Amino acid sequence: MNQTLLKKENPAEVSQPEESKSSSLVEDKKSEFDCRKYRQFAVTVYLDIQNVLGHLLKDCTEQYPPCPTVALDRLIFEMNKRYSETQLQVVVSPLILTTSDDPNHQRLSAHQHLHTGFLMLSGLQMRGDAMFSAEERSLDEETLEYAWLVELTVGTLSGKLTTPQLQNIITALEAFVFTVEDAENSLRHPRPYLYCYHGTPQPQCPQTTSEHFCPTTDTIKYKMVRASLDGISLNLVESGTILCFQMQELLSDPLIGMEAAHNFGTIVKDHNYALTSHTHANIRLLHKQRFFESVVGPLVELFSTTNDIKTKSCALVAIASLLPWLTHIVLNAHIQKLLPVLLQGLYTSDFSKIGEASINMERHDARCGSETRLSTLTTLASLLKQNASPAERHTSTLISFLMPLTTYHPLQTVGVKALECLAALVTLPVSVILPYRNEVSFFTAEEV
């Protein structure tokens, strides 16, 4: 009791050691701070893996073909991590995927080479750049990632496959994707909430409202992906047949270039039997305009850069096949771009010589010149009928080229199209030309 009374009578004596104890703890904590724990560090990683052999796993039995095999010559991974930036690079050397047919599938001896198919990717390069910031972050918090930039460069994809081999590869890829994206067997994070970009749990952040949570770092950071593909050369082969996709060289192919050019209009053409909602085709809004906007630039560039008259002819035919199925509003925005190309199509070749097959020229070249001329005039007629005002400054040049074509004998349709172009030019306003007159002297004889 006496001790208790003493404590109550002298509170200052009791609180003094407690205050000194707390102050000593604060001093100990301050002295425990070690700046080496928060120093910046850099990490450089270089990993080079060579001669990799793998398999795309799938369910296999004796009645089904084996799993596709993947052979990789070299895989290189580089990382340069700093406090404010992380740079990544992955380089894949030629990758070859091989697959085979059903072992019970019998082929003739002349077609045994089709038993094994392959896909080859010439190269793949992926570069990533992550940017970090320490603004408004404490030393114990992680830096904030505010940007993620990716550049993907894919080489040429080439290969030769039969239809069963392609189906075998697709089945293996489906099994791989299903295994990776198996949400049913994925592990749950022990933390039931996410951290916002302020570094606090979303429910506890002051920026969180009743309508939405404060966003996380992945939600607000800037993301950019840039990808490029050099080309695709895929051959689907079978006994006696072959289907070849040349994405970049269709119009330049001497055998199928002209047919490919004519089929550009098939995509935007109105069909009664195909590419309709009745045939279960997915028709998007403004699909004609979208397709035209995506191909008109490359077609004009192809015509301007190539020196092959056959390729020029194919580019012009492709443009001409698109124009009849597009609205005036879409075409009026591109007349200034298309008209110089069509005029250049008339300038670049000596058509008077192309049409004369008997003068040191083969029939194929004469037919090529006639098709080039016809495609150019067809496109010009389509444009001038819709809006002839952009051709006002080229009127004299157009008339000088169109008048001789009205009597073009190798192909009468050329003359008809030339007359249509001339008829469209009639709608242009007439220019009034005043004759030149000498100056009249107003001085009288007396003044002289």
Coordinates of N, CA, C and O in Angstrom, one line a residue, residues 37-188:
K37 N 20.7 -0.6 -47.0 CA 19.6 -1.5 -47.3 C 18.8 -0.9 -48.5 O 18.0 -1.6 -49.1
Y38 N 18.9 0.4 -48.8 CA 18.0 1.1 -49.8 C 18.9 1.6 -51.0 O 18.4 2.4 -51.7
R39 N 20.1 1.1 -51.1 CA 20.9 1.6 -52.2 C 20.4 0.9 -53.5 O 19.9 -0.2 -53.5
Q40 N 20.7 1.6 -54.5 CA 20.3 1.2 -55.9 C 21.2 0.1 -56.3 O 22.4 0.1 -56.0
F41 N 20.7 -0.8 -57.1 CA 21.6 -1.9 -57.7 C 21.2 -2.2 -59.1 O 20.1 -1.8 -59.5
A42 N 22.1 -2.7 -59.8 CA 21.8 -3.1 -61.3 C 22.1 -4.5 -61.5 O 22.9 -5.1 -60.8
V43 N 21.3 -5.1 -62.4 CA 21.4 -6.5 -62.7 C 21.5 -6.7 -64.2 O 20.7 -6.1 -64.9
T44 N 22.5 -7.5 -64.6 CA 22.7 -7.8 -66.0 C 22.7 -9.3 -66.2 O 23.4 -10.0 -65.5
V45 N 21.8 -9.8 -67.0 CA 21.6 -11.2 -67.3 C 21.8 -11.5 -68.7 O 21.3 -10.8 -69.6
Y46 N 22.6 -12.5 -69.0 CA 22.8 -13.0 -70.4 C 22.7 -14.5 -70.4 O 23.4 -15.2 -69.7
L47 N 21.7 -15.0 -71.1 CA 21.4 -16.5 -71.1 C 21.4 -16.9 -72.6 O 20.6 -16.4 -73.4
D48 N 22.2 -17.9 -72.9 CA 22.3 -18.4 -74.3 C 22.1 -19.9 -74.2 O 22.9 -20.7 -73.6
I49 N 21.0 -20.4 -74.8 CA 20.6 -21.8 -74.9 C 20.7 -22.3 -76.3 O 20.1 -21.6 -77.2
Q50 N 21.4 -23.3 -76.6 CA 21.6 -23.8 -77.9 C 21.1 -25.3 -78.0 O 21.0 -26.0 -77.1
N51 N 20.7 -25.6 -79.3 CA 20.3 -27.0 -79.7 C 19.2 -27.5 -78.8 O 19.4 -28.4 -78.0
V52 N 18.1 -26.8 -78.9 CA 16.9 -27.2 -78.1 C 16.0 -28.1 -78.9 O 15.7 -27.8 -80.1
L53 N 15.5 -29.2 -78.3 CA 14.6 -30.1 -79.0 C 13.5 -30.3 -78.0 O 13.6 -30.7 -76.9
G54 N 12.2 -30.1 -78.5 CA 11.1 -30.3 -77.7 C 9.9 -30.9 -78.5 O 10.0 -31.1 -79.7
H55 N 8.8 -31.1 -77.8 CA 7.6 -31.7 -78.3 C 6.4 -31.0 -77.9 O 6.3 -30.5 -76.7
L56 N 5.4 -30.8 -78.8 CA 4.1 -30.3 -78.5 C 3.2 -31.4 -78.1 O 2.8 -32.2 -78.9
L57 N 3.0 -31.6 -76.8 CA 2.4 -32.7 -76.2 C 0.9 -32.7 -76.5 O 0.2 -31.7 -76.5
K58 N 0.4 -33.9 -76.8 CA -1.1 -34.1 -77.0 C -1.3 -35.6 -76.8 O -0.4 -36.4 -76.6
D59 N -2.6 -35.9 -76.8 CA -3.0 -37.3 -76.6 C -2.6 -38.1 -77.9 O -3.1 -37.8 -79.0
C60 N -1.8 -39.1 -77.7 CA -1.4 -39.9 -78.9 C -1.6 -41.4 -78.6 O -1.5 -41.9 -77.5
T61 N -2.1 -42.1 -79.7 CA -2.3 -43.5 -79.6 C -1.6 -44.1 -80.9 O -1.0 -43.4 -81.7
E62 N -1.7 -45.4 -81.1 CA -1.1 -46.0 -82.2 C -1.9 -45.6 -83.5 O -1.3 -45.8 -84.6
Q63 N -3.1 -45.2 -83.4 CA -3.9 -44.9 -84.6 C -3.8 -43.4 -85.0 O -4.3 -43.0 -86.0
Y64 N -3.1 -42.6 -84.1 CA -3.0 -41.2 -84.4 C -1.5 -40.8 -84.6 O -0.6 -41.5 -84.2
P65 N -1.2 -39.7 -85.3 CA 0.2 -39.4 -85.6 C 0.9 -38.9 -84.3 O 0.2 -38.5 -83.3
P66 N 2.2 -39.0 -84.3 CA 2.9 -38.6 -83.0 C 2.9 -37.1 -82.8 O 2.4 -36.4 -83.7
C67 N 3.4 -36.7 -81.7 CA 3.4 -35.3 -81.3 C 4.4 -34.5 -82.2 O 5.4 -35.1 -82.6
P68 N 4.0 -33.3 -82.6 CA 4.9 -32.5 -83.4 C 6.2 -32.2 -82.6 O 6.2 -32.1 -81.4
T69 N 7.3 -32.1 -83.4 CA 8.6 -31.9 -82.8 C 9.1 -30.5 -83.1 O 9.0 -30.0 -84.3
V70 N 9.7 -29.8 -82.2 CA 10.2 -28.4 -82.3 C 11.7 -28.5 -82.1 O 12.2 -29.0 -81.1
A71 N 12.4 -27.9 -83.1 CA 13.9 -27.9 -83.0 C 14.3 -26.4 -83.1 O 13.9 -25.7 -84.0
L72 N 15.1 -26.0 -82.1 CA 15.5 -24.6 -82.0 C 17.0 -24.5 -81.9 O 17.6 -25.2 -81.1
D73 N 17.6 -23.8 -82.8 CA 19.1 -23.7 -82.9 C 19.6 -22.9 -81.7 O 20.6 -23.3 -81.0
R74 N 19.0 -21.7 -81.4 CA 19.6 -20.9 -80.3 C 18.5 -20.0 -79.8 O 17.7 -19.5 -80.5
L75 N 18.5 -19.9 -78.5 CA 17.6 -19.0 -77.7 C 18.4 -18.1 -76.8 O 19.2 -18.6 -76.0
I76 N 18.4 -16.8 -77.0 CA 19.2 -15.8 -76.3 C 18.2 -14.9 -75.5 O 17.3 -14.4 -76.1
F77 N 18.5 -14.7 -74.2 CA 17.8 -13.8 -73.3 C 18.7 -12.9 -72.7 O 19.7 -13.3 -72.1
E78 N 18.4 -11.6 -72.8 CA 19.3 -10.5 -72.2 C 18.4 -9.6 -71.3 O 17.2 -9.3 -71.7
M79 N 18.9 -9.2 -70.2 CA 18.2 -8.3 -69.3 C 19.1 -7.3 -68.7 O 20.2 -7.7 -68.2
N80 N 18.8 -6.1 -68.7 CA 19.6 -5.0 -68.1 C 18.6 -4.2 -67.2 O 17.8 -3.4 -67.6
K81 N 18.7 -4.5 -65.9 CA 17.8 -3.9 -64.9 C 18.5 -2.8 -64.1 O 19.6 -3.1 -63.5
R82 N 17.9 -1.6 -64.1 CA 18.4 -0.5 -63.3 C 17.3 0.0 -62.5 O 16.1 -0.5 -62.5
Y83 N 17.6 1.1 -61.7 CA 16.6 1.6 -60.7 C 15.4 2.2 -61.4 O 14.2 2.0 -61.0
S84 N 15.6 2.8 -62.5 CA 14.5 3.5 -63.2 C 14.0 2.9 -64.5 O 13.1 3.3 -65.2
E85 N 14.7 1.8 -64.9 CA 14.4 1.2 -66.2 C 14.8 -0.3 -66.2 O 15.8 -0.6 -65.6
T86 N 14.1 -1.1 -67.0 CA 14.4 -2.5 -67.2 C 14.3 -2.8 -68.7 O 13.2 -2.6 -69.2
Q87 N 15.4 -3.3 -69.3 CA 15.4 -3.6 -70.7 C 15.5 -5.1 -70.9 O 16.4 -5.7 -70.2
L88 N 14.6 -5.7 -71.7 CA 14.6 -7.1 -72.0 C 14.8 -7.3 -73.5 O 14.3 -6.5 -74.3
Q89 N 15.4 -8.4 -73.8 CA 15.5 -8.8 -75.2 C 15.6 -10.3 -75.3 O 16.3 -11.0 -74.6
V90 N 14.7 -10.9 -76.2 CA 14.7 -12.3 -76.5 C 14.9 -12.5 -78.0 O 14.2 -11.9 -78.8
V91 N 15.9 -13.3 -78.4 CA 16.2 -13.5 -79.8 C 16.1 -15.0 -80.0 O 16.7 -15.8 -79.3
V92 N 15.3 -15.4 -81.0 CA 15.1 -16.8 -81.4 C 15.7 -17.0 -82.8 O 15.2 -16.3 -83.7
S93 N 16.6 -17.9 -82.9 CA 17.1 -18.3 -84.2 C 16.2 -19.2 -85.0 O 15.1 -19.5 -84.4
P94 N 16.5 -19.6 -86.2 CA 15.5 -20.4 -86.9 C 14.9 -21.5 -86.1 O 15.6 -22.3 -85.5
L95 N 13.6 -21.5 -86.1 CA 12.8 -22.5 -85.4 C 12.1 -23.4 -86.4 O 11.4 -22.9 -87.3
I96 N 12.2 -24.7 -86.3 CA 11.6 -25.7 -87.2 C 10.7 -26.6 -86.5 O 11.1 -27.2 -85.5
L97 N 9.5 -26.7 -87.0 CA 8.5 -27.6 -86.4 C 8.2 -28.7 -87.4 O 7.8 -28.3 -88.6
T98 N 8.3 -29.9 -87.1 CA 8.1 -31.0 -88.0 C 6.9 -31.9 -87.5 O 6.8 -32.1 -86.2
T99 N 6.1 -32.4 -88.4 CA 5.1 -33.3 -88.0 C 4.9 -34.3 -89.1 O 5.4 -34.1 -90.2
S100 N 4.2 -35.4 -88.8 CA 4.0 -36.5 -89.8 C 2.6 -36.9 -89.9 O 1.8 -36.5 -89.0
D101 N 2.3 -37.7 -90.9 CA 0.9 -38.1 -91.1 C 0.6 -39.3 -90.2 O 1.4 -39.8 -89.5
D102 N -0.7 -39.7 -90.3 CA -1.1 -40.9 -89.6 C -0.3 -42.1 -90.2 O -0.2 -42.3 -91.4
P103 N 0.3 -42.9 -89.3 CA 1.1 -44.1 -89.8 C 0.2 -45.1 -90.6 O 0.8 -45.8 -91.4
N104 N -1.1 -45.1 -90.4 CA -1.9 -46.0 -91.2 C -2.3 -45.4 -92.6 O -2.9 -46.1 -93.4
H105 N -1.9 -44.1 -92.8 CA -2.3 -43.5 -94.1 C -1.3 -43.9 -95.2 O -0.1 -43.8 -95.0
Q106 N -1.8 -44.5 -96.2 CA -1.0 -45.0 -97.3 C -1.0 -44.0 -98.5 O -2.0 -43.4 -98.8
R107 N 0.2 -43.8 -99.0 CA 0.4 -43.0 -100.2 C 1.2 -43.7 -101.3 O 1.8 -44.7 -101.0
L108 N 1.1 -43.2 -102.5 CA 1.8 -43.8 -103.6 C 3.3 -43.5 -103.4 O 3.7 -42.6 -102.7
S109 N 4.1 -44.3 -104.0 CA 5.6 -44.2 -103.8 C 6.0 -42.8 -104.3 O 7.0 -42.3 -103.8
A110 N 5.4 -42.2 -105.3 CA 5.7 -40.9 -105.9 C 5.4 -39.8 -104.9 O 5.9 -38.7 -105.1
H111 N 4.5 -40.1 -103.9 CA 4.1 -39.0 -103.0 C 4.5 -39.3 -101.6 O 4.0 -38.8 -100.6
Q112 N 5.6 -40.1 -101.4 CA 6.0 -40.4 -100.0 C 6.7 -39.2 -99.4 O 6.8 -39.2 -98.1
H113 N 7.1 -38.3 -100.2 CA 7.8 -37.1 -99.6 C 6.8 -36.2 -98.8 O 7.2 -35.4 -98.0
L114 N 5.5 -36.5 -99.0 CA 4.5 -35.7 -98.3 C 4.2 -36.3 -96.9 O 3.4 -35.7 -96.2
H115 N 4.8 -37.4 -96.6 CA 4.5 -38.0 -95.3 C 5.0 -37.1 -94.1 O 4.4 -37.2 -93.0
T116 N 6.0 -36.3 -94.3 CA 6.5 -35.4 -93.3 C 6.4 -34.0 -93.7 O 6.8 -33.6 -94.8
G117 N 5.8 -33.1 -92.9 CA 5.6 -31.7 -93.2 C 6.4 -30.9 -92.2 O 6.8 -31.4 -91.1
F118 N 6.6 -29.6 -92.5 CA 7.4 -28.7 -91.6 C 6.8 -27.3 -91.7 O 6.2 -26.9 -92.7
L119 N 7.1 -26.6 -90.6 CA 7.0 -25.1 -90.5 C 8.3 -24.5 -90.1 O 8.9 -25.1 -89.1
M120 N 8.7 -23.5 -90.7 CA 10.0 -22.8 -90.3 C 9.8 -21.3 -90.1 O 9.3 -20.7 -91.0
L121 N 10.3 -20.8 -89.0 CA 10.3 -19.4 -88.7 C 11.7 -19.0 -88.7 O 12.6 -19.4 -88.0
S122 N 12.0 -18.0 -89.7 CA 13.4 -17.6 -89.9 C 14.0 -16.9 -88.7 O 15.2 -17.0 -88.5
G123 N 13.2 -16.2 -87.9 CA 13.7 -15.6 -86.7 C 12.7 -14.8 -86.0 O 11.6 -14.5 -86.5
L124 N 12.9 -14.5 -84.7 CA 12.0 -13.8 -83.8 C 12.8 -13.0 -82.9 O 13.8 -13.5 -82.2
Q125 N 12.4 -11.7 -82.7 CA 13.1 -10.8 -81.8 C 12.1 -10.0 -81.0 O 11.2 -9.4 -81.7
M126 N 12.2 -10.1 -79.7 CA 11.3 -9.3 -78.8 C 12.1 -8.4 -77.9 O 13.0 -8.9 -77.2
R127 N 11.7 -7.1 -77.9 CA 12.4 -6.2 -77.1 C 11.3 -5.5 -76.2 O 10.3 -5.1 -76.6
G128 N 11.7 -5.5 -74.9 CA 10.8 -4.9 -73.9 C 11.5 -3.8 -73.1 O 12.7 -4.0 -72.8
D129 N 10.8 -2.8 -72.8 CA 11.3 -1.7 -72.0 C 10.3 -1.3 -70.9 O 9.2 -0.7 -71.3
A130 N 10.6 -1.5 -69.7 CA 9.8 -1.1 -68.6 C 10.4 0.1 -67.8 O 11.6 0.1 -67.6
M131 N 9.5 1.1 -67.6 CA 10.0 2.3 -66.9 C 9.4 2.5 -65.6 O 8.2 2.2 -65.4
F132 N 10.2 2.9 -64.6 CA 9.8 3.0 -63.2 C 10.0 4.4 -62.7 O 10.9 5.1 -63.2
S133 N 9.2 4.7 -61.6 CA 9.3 6.0 -61.0 C 9.2 5.9 -59.5 O 8.5 5.0 -59.0
A134 N 10.0 6.7 -58.8 CA 9.9 6.7 -57.3 C 9.2 7.9 -56.7 O 9.4 8.2 -55.5
E135 N 8.5 8.7 -57.6 CA 7.8 9.8 -57.1 C 6.7 9.5 -56.1 O 5.9 8.6 -56.4
E136 N 6.7 10.2 -55.0 CA 5.7 10.0 -53.9 C 5.7 8.6 -53.4 O 4.6 8.0 -53.0
R137 N 6.8 7.9 -53.4 CA 6.9 6.6 -52.8 C 7.9 6.6 -51.7 O 9.0 7.2 -51.8
S138 N 7.6 5.9 -50.6 CA 8.5 5.8 -49.5 C 9.6 4.8 -49.8 O 9.6 4.1 -50.8
L139 N 10.6 4.8 -48.9 CA 11.8 3.9 -49.2 C 11.4 2.5 -49.1 O 12.0 1.6 -49.7
D140 N 10.4 2.2 -48.2 CA 10.0 0.8 -48.1 C 9.1 0.3 -49.1 O 8.7 -0.9 -49.2
E141 N 8.6 1.2 -50.0 CA 7.7 0.8 -51.1 C 8.4 0.5 -52.4 O 9.5 1.1 -52.6
E142 N 7.8 -0.3 -53.2 CA 8.4 -0.6 -54.5 C 8.2 0.6 -55.5 O 7.3 1.4 -55.3
T143 N 9.1 0.7 -56.4 CA 8.9 1.8 -57.4 C 7.7 1.5 -58.3 O 7.3 0.4 -58.4
L144 N 7.2 2.6 -58.9 CA 5.9 2.5 -59.6 C 6.3 2.3 -61.1 O 7.0 3.1 -61.7
E145 N 5.7 1.2 -61.7 CA 5.9 1.0 -63.2 C 4.8 1.8 -63.9 O 3.7 1.5 -63.8
Y146 N 5.3 2.7 -64.7 CA 4.3 3.6 -65.4 C 4.3 3.4 -66.9 O 3.4 4.0 -67.6
A147 N 5.2 2.6 -67.5 CA 5.2 2.4 -68.9 C 5.8 1.0 -69.2 O 6.7 0.5 -68.6
W148 N 5.2 0.4 -70.3 CA 5.7 -0.9 -70.8 C 5.6 -0.9 -72.3 O 4.6 -0.9 -72.9
L149 N 6.8 -0.9 -72.9 CA 6.9 -0.8 -74.4 C 7.5 -2.1 -74.9 O 8.4 -2.7 -74.4
V150 N 6.8 -2.7 -76.0 CA 7.2 -3.9 -76.6 C 7.3 -3.8 -78.1 O 6.5 -3.2 -78.7
E151 N 8.4 -4.3 -78.6 CA 8.6 -4.3 -80.1 C 8.9 -5.8 -80.5 O 9.8 -6.4 -80.0
L152 N 8.0 -6.3 -81.4 CA 8.1 -7.7 -81.8 C 8.4 -7.7 -83.3 O 7.6 -7.2 -84.1
T153 N 9.5 -8.3 -83.7 CA 9.9 -8.5 -85.1 C 9.9 -9.9 -85.4 O 10.7 -10.7 -84.8
V154 N 9.0 -10.3 -86.3 CA 8.9 -11.7 -86.7 C 9.5 -11.9 -88.2 O 9.2 -11.0 -89.0
G155 N 10.2 -12.9 -88.4 CA 10.8 -13.1 -89.7 C 9.8 -13.7 -90.7 O 8.6 -13.5 -90.5
T156 N 10.3 -14.5 -91.6 CA 9.4 -15.1 -92.6 C 9.0 -16.5 -92.1 O 9.8 -17.3 -91.7
L157 N 7.7 -16.7 -92.2 CA 7.1 -18.0 -91.8 C 6.8 -18.8 -93.1 O 6.0 -18.4 -93.9
S158 N 7.5 -19.9 -93.3 CA 7.4 -20.7 -94.5 C 7.2 -22.2 -94.0 O 7.5 -22.6 -92.9
G159 N 6.6 -22.9 -95.0 CA 6.4 -24.3 -94.6 C 5.6 -25.1 -95.7 O 5.1 -24.5 -96.7
K160 N 5.5 -26.4 -95.5 CA 4.8 -27.3 -96.5 C 4.1 -28.3 -95.6 O 4.8 -29.1 -94.9
L161 N 2.8 -28.3 -95.6 CA 2.0 -29.2 -94.8 C 0.8 -29.8 -95.6 O 0.3 -29.1 -96.5
T162 N 0.4 -31.0 -95.2 CA -0.8 -31.5 -95.7 C -1.9 -31.1 -94.7 O -1.7 -30.6 -93.6
T163 N -3.2 -31.3 -95.1 CA -4.3 -30.9 -94.2 C -4.3 -31.7 -92.9 O -4.5 -31.2 -91.8
P164 N -4.0 -33.1 -92.9 CA -4.0 -33.8 -91.6 C -2.8 -33.3 -90.7 O -2.9 -33.3 -89.5
Q165 N -1.7 -32.9 -91.4 CA -0.6 -32.4 -90.6 C -0.9 -31.1 -89.9 O -0.5 -30.8 -88.8
L166 N -1.6 -30.2 -90.7 CA -2.0 -28.9 -90.1 C -3.0 -29.2 -88.9 O -2.9 -28.5 -87.9
Q167 N -3.9 -30.1 -89.1 CA -4.8 -30.4 -88.0 C -4.1 -31.0 -86.8 O -4.5 -30.7 -85.6
N168 N -3.0 -31.7 -87.0 CA -2.3 -32.3 -85.9 C -1.6 -31.2 -85.1 O -1.5 -31.2 -83.9
I169 N -1.1 -30.1 -85.8 CA -0.4 -29.0 -85.1 C -1.4 -28.2 -84.4 O -1.2 -27.8 -83.2
I170 N -2.6 -28.0 -85.0 CA -3.6 -27.2 -84.3 C -4.1 -27.9 -83.0 O -4.3 -27.3 -82.0
T171 N -4.2 -29.2 -83.1 CA -4.7 -30.0 -81.9 C -3.6 -29.8 -80.8 O -4.0 -29.7 -79.6
A172 N -2.3 -29.9 -81.1 CA -1.3 -29.8 -80.1 C -1.3 -28.4 -79.5 O -1.1 -28.2 -78.3
L173 N -1.5 -27.3 -80.3 CA -1.5 -26.0 -79.8 C -2.7 -25.7 -78.9 O -2.7 -25.0 -77.9
E174 N -3.9 -26.3 -79.3 CA -5.1 -26.2 -78.5 C -4.8 -26.8 -77.1 O -5.2 -26.2 -76.1
A175 N -4.2 -28.0 -77.0 CA -3.9 -28.6 -75.8 C -2.9 -27.7 -74.9 O -3.1 -27.6 -73.7
F176 N -2.0 -27.1 -75.6 CA -1.0 -26.2 -74.9 C -1.7 -25.0 -74.3 O -1.5 -24.7 -73.1
V177 N -2.5 -24.4 -75.1 CA -3.3 -23.2 -74.6 C -4.2 -23.5 -73.5 O -4.4 -22.8 -72.5
F178 N -4.9 -24.7 -73.6 CA -5.8 -25.1 -72.6 C -5.1 -25.3 -71.3 O -5.6 -25.0 -70.2
T179 N -3.9 -25.9 -71.4 CA -3.1 -26.1 -70.1 C -2.7 -24.8 -69.5 O -2.7 -24.7 -68.3
V180 N -2.3 -23.9 -70.3 CA -1.8 -22.6 -69.8 C -2.9 -21.8 -69.2 O -2.8 -21.2 -68.1
E181 N -4.1 -21.8 -69.8 CA -5.2 -21.0 -69.4 C -6.2 -21.8 -68.6 O -7.4 -21.5 -68.7
D182 N -5.8 -22.7 -67.8 CA -6.7 -23.6 -67.1 C -7.0 -22.8 -65.8 O -6.4 -22.9 -64.7
A183 N -8.1 -22.0 -65.8 CA -8.5 -21.2 -64.7 C -9.1 -22.1 -63.6 O -9.0 -21.7 -62.4
E184 N -9.6 -23.2 -63.9 CA -10.2 -24.1 -62.8 C -9.1 -24.6 -61.9 O -9.4 -24.7 -60.7
N185 N -7.9 -24.9 -62.4 CA -6.9 -25.4 -61.5 C -5.8 -24.4 -61.1 O -4.7 -24.7 -60.7
S186 N -6.1 -23.1 -61.4 CA -5.1 -22.1 -61.0 C -5.1 -21.8 -59.5 O -6.1 -22.0 -58.9
L187 N -4.0 -21.4 -59.0 CA -3.8 -21.1 -57.6 C -4.3 -19.7 -57.3 O -4.2 -18.8 -58.0
R188 N -5.0 -19.6 -56.1 CA -5.5 -18.4 -55.7 C -4.5 -17.7 -54.8 O -3.8 -18.3 -54.0

